[in-house]
CSV table of C-alpha atoms in Angstrom, one decimal:
chain,number,residue,atom,x,y,z
A,17,UNK,CA,116.3,97.3,90.7
A,18,UNK,CA,116.1,93.6,90.5
A,19,UNK,CA,117.2,91.2,93.3
A,20,UNK,CA,120.3,89.3,92.6
A,21,UNK,CA,120.8,86.5,95.2
A,22,UNK,CA,124.2,86.9,96.8
A,23,UNK,CA,126.7,84.4,98.2
A,24,UNK,CA,129.5,86.8,98.9
A,25,UNK,CA,130.8,87.2,102.5
A,26,UNK,CA,128.6,90.3,103.0
A,27,UNK,CA,125.5,88.1,102.7
A,28,UNK,CA,126.7,85.7,105.3
A,29,UNK,CA,127.7,88.6,107.6
A,30,UNK,CA,124.2,90.0,107.3
A,31,UNK,CA,122.7,86.6,108.0
A,32,UNK,CA,124.9,86.1,111.1
A,33,UNK,CA,124.0,89.5,112.5
A,34,UNK,CA,120.3,89.2,112.1
A,35,UNK,CA,120.4,85.6,113.4
A,36,UNK,CA,122.3,86.9,116.5
A,37,UNK,CA,119.7,89.7,116.8
A,38,UNK,CA,116.9,87.1,116.9
A,39,UNK,CA,118.8,85.0,119.5
A,40,UNK,CA,119.2,88.2,121.6
A,41,UNK,CA,115.5,88.9,121.2
A,42,UNK,CA,114.5,85.4,122.3
A,43,UNK,CA,116.7,85.6,125.4
A,44,UNK,CA,115.3,89.0,126.4
A,45,UNK,CA,111.8,87.7,125.8
A,46,UNK,CA,112.0,84.8,128.2
A,47,UNK,CA,114.4,86.3,130.8
A,48,UNK,CA,111.7,87.5,133.2
A,49,UNK,CA,110.1,84.1,133.4
A,50,UNK,CA,113.4,82.6,134.6
A,51,UNK,CA,113.4,84.8,137.7
A,52,UNK,CA,109.6,85.3,138.2
A,53,UNK,CA,109.6,84.9,141.9
A,54,UNK,CA,112.6,87.2,142.5
A,55,UNK,CA,111.3,89.9,140.2
A,56,UNK,CA,107.8,89.7,141.6
A,57,UNK,CA,109.3,90.1,145.1
A,58,UNK,CA,111.6,93.0,144.0
A,59,UNK,CA,108.7,95.0,142.6
A,60,UNK,CA,106.2,93.8,145.2
A,61,UNK,CA,103.9,92.3,142.6
A,62,UNK,CA,101.2,89.6,142.7
A,63,UNK,CA,101.4,86.8,140.1
A,64,UNK,CA,98.9,88.7,138.0
A,65,UNK,CA,100.9,91.9,138.3
A,66,UNK,CA,104.0,90.1,137.2
A,67,UNK,CA,102.2,88.5,134.3
A,68,UNK,CA,101.0,92.0,133.2
A,69,UNK,CA,104.5,93.5,133.5
A,70,UNK,CA,106.1,90.7,131.5
A,71,UNK,CA,103.4,90.8,128.8
A,72,UNK,CA,104.0,94.4,128.0
A,73,UNK,CA,106.7,93.1,125.7
A,74,UNK,CA,104.1,91.4,123.5
A,75,UNK,CA,101.6,94.2,123.5
A,76,UNK,CA,104.0,96.4,121.7
A,77,UNK,CA,105.7,93.6,119.8
A,78,UNK,CA,102.5,92.4,118.0
A,79,UNK,CA,101.2,95.7,116.6
A,80,UNK,CA,104.7,96.8,115.7
A,81,UNK,CA,104.9,94.0,113.2
A,82,UNK,CA,102.8,95.9,110.7
A,83,UNK,CA,105.0,98.9,110.9
A,84,UNK,CA,108.2,96.8,110.8
A,85,UNK,CA,107.1,95.1,107.5
A,86,UNK,CA,106.2,98.4,105.9
A,87,UNK,CA,109.4,100.2,106.7
A,88,UNK,CA,111.6,97.3,105.8
A,89,UNK,CA,110.0,97.1,102.4
A,90,UNK,CA,110.4,100.8,101.9
A,91,UNK,CA,113.8,101.5,103.4
A,92,UNK,CA,115.6,98.2,103.9
A,93,UNK,CA,116.8,96.8,107.3
A,94,UNK,CA,120.0,98.5,108.2
A,95,UNK,CA,118.6,101.8,109.5
A,96,UNK,CA,116.2,100.0,111.8
A,97,UNK,CA,118.1,96.8,112.9
A,98,UNK,CA,121.1,98.8,114.3
A,99,UNK,CA,119.1,101.2,116.6
A,100,UNK,CA,116.6,98.4,117.4
A,101,UNK,CA,119.4,96.4,119.0
A,102,UNK,CA,120.4,99.4,121.2
A,103,UNK,CA,116.8,100.1,122.2
A,104,UNK,CA,116.5,96.5,123.3
A,105,UNK,CA,119.7,96.7,125.3
A,106,UNK,CA,118.5,99.9,127.0
A,107,UNK,CA,115.2,98.3,127.9
A,108,UNK,CA,116.8,95.2,129.5
A,109,UNK,CA,119.2,97.5,131.5
A,110,UNK,CA,116.4,99.8,132.6
A,111,UNK,CA,114.3,96.8,133.8
A,112,UNK,CA,117.3,95.6,135.9
A,113,UNK,CA,118.2,99.1,137.2
A,114,UNK,CA,114.9,100.4,138.5
A,115,UNK,CA,112.9,99.5,141.6
A,116,UNK,CA,109.8,101.2,140.3
A,117,UNK,CA,107.4,98.8,138.5
A,118,UNK,CA,106.3,101.7,136.2
A,119,UNK,CA,109.9,102.2,135.0
A,120,UNK,CA,110.2,98.4,134.7
A,121,UNK,CA,107.2,98.5,132.4
A,122,UNK,CA,108.9,101.2,130.3
A,123,UNK,CA,111.9,98.9,130.1
A,124,UNK,CA,109.8,96.0,129.0
A,125,UNK,CA,108.1,98.3,126.5
A,126,UNK,CA,111.5,99.3,125.0
A,127,UNK,CA,112.6,95.7,124.9
A,128,UNK,CA,109.5,94.7,123.0
A,129,UNK,CA,109.9,97.7,120.7
A,130,UNK,CA,113.4,96.8,119.7
A,131,UNK,CA,112.7,93.1,119.5
A,132,UNK,CA,109.8,93.7,117.1
A,133,UNK,CA,112.4,94.0,114.3
A,134,UNK,CA,114.3,90.8,115.1
A,135,UNK,CA,112.5,87.9,113.5
A,136,UNK,CA,111.1,89.8,110.5
A,137,UNK,CA,114.5,91.3,109.7
A,138,UNK,CA,116.1,87.9,109.7
A,139,UNK,CA,113.7,86.5,107.2
A,140,UNK,CA,113.9,89.7,105.2
A,141,UNK,CA,117.7,89.4,104.8
A,142,UNK,CA,117.3,85.7,103.8
A,143,UNK,CA,114.7,86.7,101.2
A,144,UNK,CA,116.8,89.5,99.7
A,145,UNK,CA,120.3,88.3,100.0
A,146,UNK,CA,119.9,84.6,99.1
A,147,UNK,CA,118.4,82.6,96.3
A,148,UNK,CA,114.7,81.7,96.6
A,149,UNK,CA,115.5,78.0,96.7
A,150,UNK,CA,117.3,78.6,100.0
A,151,UNK,CA,114.6,80.6,101.8
A,152,UNK,CA,113.0,77.8,103.7
A,153,UNK,CA,116.2,76.2,105.1
A,154,UNK,CA,117.9,79.5,105.9
A,155,UNK,CA,114.7,81.0,107.6
A,156,UNK,CA,114.6,77.7,109.5
A,157,UNK,CA,118.2,78.2,110.6
A,158,UNK,CA,117.3,81.7,111.9
A,159,UNK,CA,114.4,80.2,113.9
A,160,UNK,CA,116.6,77.4,115.1
A,161,UNK,CA,119.0,79.9,116.8
A,162,UNK,CA,116.1,81.4,118.7
A,163,UNK,CA,114.9,78.0,119.8
A,164,UNK,CA,118.4,76.9,120.8
A,165,UNK,CA,118.7,80.1,122.7
A,166,UNK,CA,115.6,79.2,124.6
A,167,UNK,CA,116.6,75.6,125.2
A,168,UNK,CA,120.2,76.3,126.3
A,169,UNK,CA,120.0,79.8,127.5
A,170,UNK,CA,117.1,79.1,129.9
A,171,UNK,CA,119.1,76.5,131.7
A,172,UNK,CA,122.4,78.5,131.8
A,173,UNK,CA,120.6,81.8,132.8
A,174,UNK,CA,118.6,80.1,135.5
A,175,UNK,CA,121.8,78.7,137.1
A,176,UNK,CA,123.4,82.2,136.8
A,177,UNK,CA,120.4,83.8,138.4
A,178,UNK,CA,120.6,81.4,141.3
A,179,UNK,CA,124.3,82.1,141.7
A,180,UNK,CA,124.5,85.9,141.3
A,181,UNK,CA,121.0,87.2,141.2
A,182,UNK,CA,118.7,88.2,138.4
A,183,UNK,CA,119.9,91.8,138.0
A,184,UNK,CA,123.6,91.1,137.2
A,185,UNK,CA,122.4,88.5,134.6
A,186,UNK,CA,120.1,91.1,133.0
A,187,UNK,CA,122.9,93.7,133.0
A,188,UNK,CA,125.1,91.1,131.3
A,189,UNK,CA,122.4,90.5,128.7
A,190,UNK,CA,122.2,94.2,128.0
A,191,UNK,CA,126.0,94.4,127.7
A,192,UNK,CA,125.9,91.6,125.1
A,193,UNK,CA,123.3,93.6,123.2
A,194,UNK,CA,125.6,96.6,123.2
A,195,UNK,CA,128.4,94.5,121.8
A,196,UNK,CA,126.0,93.2,119.0
A,197,UNK,CA,125.0,96.8,118.4
A,198,UNK,CA,128.6,97.9,117.6
A,199,UNK,CA,129.1,94.8,115.4
A,200,UNK,CA,126.0,95.6,113.5
A,201,UNK,CA,126.9,99.3,113.2
A,202,UNK,CA,130.2,98.4,111.6
A,203,UNK,CA,129.4,95.4,109.5
A,204,UNK,CA,125.7,95.2,108.7
A,205,UNK,CA,124.7,96.7,105.4
A,206,UNK,CA,121.8,96.6,103.1
A,207,UNK,CA,121.9,94.7,99.9
A,208,UNK,CA,122.3,97.5,97.3
A,209,UNK,CA,120.5,95.4,94.7
A,210,UNK,CA,117.4,94.6,96.7
A,211,UNK,CA,114.0,95.7,95.5
A,212,UNK,CA,112.5,98.6,97.4
A,213,UNK,CA,109.0,100.1,97.4
A,214,UNK,CA,108.2,102.2,94.4
A,215,UNK,CA,107.9,105.5,96.3
A,216,UNK,CA,104.1,105.4,96.5
A,217,UNK,CA,102.1,105.3,99.6
A,218,UNK,CA,103.9,103.7,102.6
A,219,UNK,CA,100.8,101.7,103.5
A,220,UNK,CA,100.1,100.4,100.0
A,221,UNK,CA,101.8,97.0,100.7
A,222,UNK,CA,99.6,96.6,103.8
A,223,UNK,CA,96.5,97.2,101.8
A,224,UNK,CA,97.6,94.4,99.4
A,225,UNK,CA,98.3,92.0,102.2
A,226,UNK,CA,95.2,92.5,104.3
A,227,UNK,CA,93.0,92.3,101.2
A,228,UNK,CA,94.5,88.9,100.3
A,229,UNK,CA,92.4,86.1,101.7
A,230,UNK,CA,95.1,83.5,101.1
A,231,UNK,CA,97.6,85.3,103.3
A,232,UNK,CA,95.0,85.5,106.1
A,233,UNK,CA,94.3,81.8,105.7
A,234,UNK,CA,97.9,80.9,106.0
A,235,UNK,CA,98.5,83.3,108.9
A,236,UNK,CA,95.7,81.8,110.9
A,237,UNK,CA,96.7,78.2,110.2
A,238,UNK,CA,100.3,79.2,111.2
A,239,UNK,CA,99.1,80.7,114.4
A,240,UNK,CA,97.1,77.5,115.3
A,241,UNK,CA,100.2,75.4,114.4
A,242,UNK,CA,102.4,77.5,116.7
A,243,UNK,CA,99.9,77.5,119.5
A,244,UNK,CA,101.4,74.5,121.4
A,245,UNK,CA,104.8,76.1,121.5
A,246,UNK,CA,103.5,79.4,122.9
A,247,UNK,CA,100.9,77.9,125.2
A,248,UNK,CA,102.5,74.6,126.5
A,249,UNK,CA,106.1,75.4,125.9
A,250,UNK,CA,105.9,79.1,126.9
A,251,UNK,CA,103.5,79.1,129.8
A,252,UNK,CA,101.3,76.2,131.0
A,253,UNK,CA,103.5,73.1,130.3
A,254,UNK,CA,105.5,73.2,133.4
A,255,UNK,CA,102.5,73.6,135.6
A,256,UNK,CA,100.7,70.7,133.8
A,257,UNK,CA,103.7,68.3,134.1
A,258,UNK,CA,104.2,69.0,137.8
A,259,UNK,CA,100.4,68.9,138.7
A,260,UNK,CA,99.3,65.9,136.6
A,261,UNK,CA,102.4,63.9,136.0
A,262,UNK,CA,104.2,64.3,139.3
A,263,UNK,CA,107.4,65.7,137.9
A,264,UNK,CA,109.6,67.9,139.9
A,265,UNK,CA,110.1,71.5,138.8
A,266,UNK,CA,113.6,70.7,137.4
A,267,UNK,CA,112.4,67.6,135.5
A,268,UNK,CA,109.4,69.5,134.1
A,269,UNK,CA,111.7,72.3,132.8
A,270,UNK,CA,114.0,69.7,131.3
A,271,UNK,CA,111.1,68.1,129.5
A,272,UNK,CA,109.7,71.5,128.3
A,273,UNK,CA,113.1,72.4,126.9
A,274,UNK,CA,112.9,69.4,124.6
A,275,UNK,CA,110.2,71.2,122.6
A,276,UNK,CA,112.7,73.9,121.7
A,277,UNK,CA,115.4,71.4,120.8
A,278,UNK,CA,112.9,69.7,118.5
A,279,UNK,CA,111.8,73.0,117.0
A,280,UNK,CA,115.5,73.9,116.3
A,281,UNK,CA,116.1,70.7,114.4
A,282,UNK,CA,112.7,70.5,112.8
A,283,UNK,CA,112.6,74.0,111.4
A,284,UNK,CA,115.9,73.4,109.5
A,285,UNK,CA,115.1,69.9,108.4
A,286,UNK,CA,111.6,70.9,107.1
A,287,UNK,CA,113.1,73.8,105.3
A,288,UNK,CA,115.8,71.7,103.7
A,289,UNK,CA,113.4,69.0,102.6
A,290,UNK,CA,110.9,71.7,101.3
A,291,UNK,CA,113.6,73.5,99.3
A,292,UNK,CA,114.8,70.2,97.9
A,293,UNK,CA,111.5,69.1,96.6
A,294,UNK,CA,110.0,72.5,95.9
A,295,UNK,CA,106.8,72.0,97.9
A,296,UNK,CA,105.5,73.2,101.3
A,297,UNK,CA,101.9,72.2,101.8
A,298,UNK,CA,102.0,68.5,102.3
A,299,UNK,CA,105.0,68.8,104.6
A,300,UNK,CA,103.0,71.1,106.7
A,301,UNK,CA,99.9,68.9,106.7
A,302,UNK,CA,101.8,65.7,107.7
A,303,UNK,CA,103.9,67.4,110.3
A,304,UNK,CA,100.9,69.1,112.0
A,305,UNK,CA,99.2,65.7,112.3
A,306,UNK,CA,102.4,64.1,113.8
A,307,UNK,CA,102.8,67.0,116.2
A,308,UNK,CA,99.2,66.6,117.4
A,309,UNK,CA,99.9,62.9,118.1
A,310,UNK,CA,103.1,63.7,120.0
A,311,UNK,CA,101.6,66.4,122.2
A,312,UNK,CA,98.6,64.2,122.9
A,313,UNK,CA,100.8,61.3,124.0
A,314,UNK,CA,102.8,63.6,126.3
A,315,UNK,CA,99.8,65.1,127.9
A,316,UNK,CA,97.1,62.3,127.9
A,317,UNK,CA,98.9,58.9,128.3
A,318,UNK,CA,99.6,60.0,131.9
A,319,UNK,CA,103.1,58.8,132.1
A,320,UNK,CA,105.3,59.8,135.0
A,321,UNK,CA,108.5,59.0,133.1
A,322,UNK,CA,110.4,62.2,132.4
A,323,UNK,CA,112.2,60.3,129.6
A,324,UNK,CA,108.9,59.3,127.8
A,325,UNK,CA,107.5,62.8,128.2
A,326,UNK,CA,110.7,64.4,127.1
A,327,UNK,CA,110.8,62.2,124.0
A,328,UNK,CA,107.2,63.0,123.1
A,329,UNK,CA,107.7,66.7,123.6
A,330,UNK,CA,110.9,66.6,121.5
A,331,UNK,CA,108.8,65.0,118.6
A,332,UNK,CA,106.1,67.6,119.2
A,333,UNK,CA,108.8,70.3,118.7
A,334,UNK,CA,110.4,68.4,115.8
A,335,UNK,CA,107.2,68.2,113.8
A,336,UNK,CA,106.3,71.7,114.9
A,337,UNK,CA,109.4,73.0,113.1
A,338,UNK,CA,107.5,72.9,109.7
A,339,UNK,CA,105.5,75.9,111.0
A,340,UNK,CA,108.3,78.0,109.5
A,341,UNK,CA,107.1,76.9,106.1
A,342,UNK,CA,104.0,79.0,106.5
A,343,UNK,CA,106.1,82.1,106.0
A,344,UNK,CA,107.4,80.7,102.7
A,345,UNK,CA,103.9,79.7,101.7
A,346,UNK,CA,102.6,83.2,102.4
A,347,UNK,CA,105.3,85.1,100.6
A,348,UNK,CA,105.2,82.9,97.5
A,349,UNK,CA,102.7,84.5,95.1
A,350,UNK,CA,103.6,88.0,96.2
A,351,UNK,CA,106.1,90.5,94.7
A,352,UNK,CA,109.4,90.7,96.6
A,353,UNK,CA,108.8,94.4,97.1
A,354,UNK,CA,106.2,93.6,99.8
A,355,UNK,CA,107.9,90.5,101.3
A,356,UNK,CA,108.7,92.3,104.6
A,357,UNK,CA,105.0,93.2,105.1
A,358,UNK,CA,103.8,89.7,104.3
A,359,UNK,CA,106.2,88.1,106.8
A,360,UNK,CA,105.5,90.7,109.5
A,361,UNK,CA,101.7,90.2,109.0
A,362,UNK,CA,101.9,86.4,109.4
A,363,UNK,CA,104.2,86.9,112.4
A,364,UNK,CA,101.8,89.4,114.0
A,365,UNK,CA,98.8,86.9,113.7
A,366,UNK,CA,101.0,84.2,115.3
A,367,UNK,CA,101.8,86.5,118.3
A,368,UNK,CA,98.2,87.6,118.5
A,369,UNK,CA,97.3,83.9,118.7
A,370,UNK,CA,99.6,83.5,121.7
A,371,UNK,CA,98.0,86.6,123.4
A,372,UNK,CA,94.6,85.0,122.9
A,373,UNK,CA,95.3,81.4,123.8
A,374,UNK,CA,97.5,81.9,126.9
A,375,UNK,CA,94.9,83.6,129.0
A,376,UNK,CA,92.0,81.7,127.4
A,377,UNK,CA,93.5,78.4,128.5
A,378,UNK,CA,94.2,79.9,131.9
A,379,UNK,CA,90.4,80.6,132.1
A,380,UNK,CA,89.6,77.1,131.0
A,381,UNK,CA,91.9,75.7,133.8
A,382,UNK,CA,90.1,77.9,136.4
A,383,UNK,CA,86.7,76.9,135.1
A,384,UNK,CA,87.6,73.2,135.1
A,385,UNK,CA,88.8,73.3,138.7
A,386,UNK,CA,92.4,73.0,137.8
A,387,UNK,CA,92.0,70.2,135.3
A,388,UNK,CA,94.9,70.9,132.9
A,389,UNK,CA,94.1,67.9,130.7
A,390,UNK,CA,90.6,69.2,129.9
A,391,UNK,CA,91.8,72.8,129.2
A,392,UNK,CA,94.7,71.6,127.1
A,393,UNK,CA,92.5,69.6,124.7
A,394,UNK,CA,92.7,72.9,122.8
A,395,UNK,CA,96.2,71.9,121.6
A,396,UNK,CA,95.2,68.8,119.5
A,397,UNK,CA,92.1,70.6,118.4
A,398,UNK,CA,94.0,73.6,117.1
A,399,UNK,CA,96.5,71.4,115.4
A,400,UNK,CA,93.8,69.3,113.6
A,401,UNK,CA,92.1,72.5,112.5
A,402,UNK,CA,95.5,73.8,111.2
A,403,UNK,CA,96.1,70.6,109.2
A,404,UNK,CA,92.6,70.9,107.7
A,405,UNK,CA,93.2,74.5,106.7
A,406,UNK,CA,96.6,73.6,105.2
A,407,UNK,CA,95.0,71.0,102.9
A,408,UNK,CA,93.0,73.8,101.2
A,409,UNK,CA,96.0,76.1,100.6
A,410,UNK,CA,97.0,76.4,96.9
A,411,UNK,CA,100.7,76.3,96.4
A,412,UNK,CA,101.5,79.3,94.3
A,413,UNK,CA,105.0,80.5,93.4
A,414,UNK,CA,105.4,84.0,92.0
A,415,UNK,CA,107.8,84.6,89.2
A,416,UNK,CA,109.9,86.8,91.5
A,417,UNK,CA,110.6,83.8,93.6
A,418,UNK,CA,111.4,81.3,90.9
A,419,UNK,CA,113.9,83.5,89.1
A,420,UNK,CA,117.4,82.9,90.4
A,421,UNK,CA,120.6,84.6,89.3
A,422,UNK,CA,123.8,82.9,90.4
């Protein structure tokens, strides 16, 4: 079958559900960090032990990306999205219920297992339900919901945890997931016109993807581009701002949240501009350079003003939003029948980058005697390398993605 881009209500319902799924995924992903001290005390864990427990999410999430892409390309999203939401909910509930760190690890594993379908399913629905000219802006909108969930949800959940404790908040999150599960079971359907695999080997699309040097190149530059969000926004930023800029914990968290506000706006804006002009590469190059300048200003000018730092981090996130275009760049030039595998592979490399850089920078901090500035030089370096790599990407649009049927 051929793909006929849809604008009927079913398309928007599918888009709303997978976007809500990605928001749920992001909330479940960051929740343990919002109650790190309470959870570590509950399970009698050291900081290292807590970090290991929390990271179980990513150790299953990252390798699952390959499987997710393959099965979406072969079977479509419905039969996986619906149970994945329930699996995530069960994992969050188990984590809150148990007092045994081993069972908590199982809960975190289940959460990561279900979450592994969230982002890729969102972009898969955008690609198969909507016209190619809307891919960048709608995929940016999916990402924006996740970023806003981080920016807003972190503050709201932190306050709730302080008021009622972390376990009731986790149970409420799991309950919200169950509600989403029932909504998806009732209203989420596959696009009957979407192209599926040809019935050959299930791993055939993966062989195509991993043998394509252009996809590898784009995946790596995308991982380097996303590195400040995962490293500074997701782990070391708060510690750097309190240690070297003298900000209080609350002010530091406020400043860090501006990265995600910026990403939410930037991913949609970059997608809209890109779809309007029909090009990706030079938007990526220019935005990477501007992001490098913004992060460098926030970290190295040495300001103690939360306003200045927040503004610079907002611009870092704003110009970081164009990272979403790397998914569009990677899929263009490939048949739609393997889109899920392409997107999942690029996402996997991005997550693998976070798994590498988070502990690596921690080691740099230790080796430099706690000098965050020295260790975080990796941020502008990675962004400059990403910009240089993007310059050499050839923009290639496959006929499957230029053909629109309205």
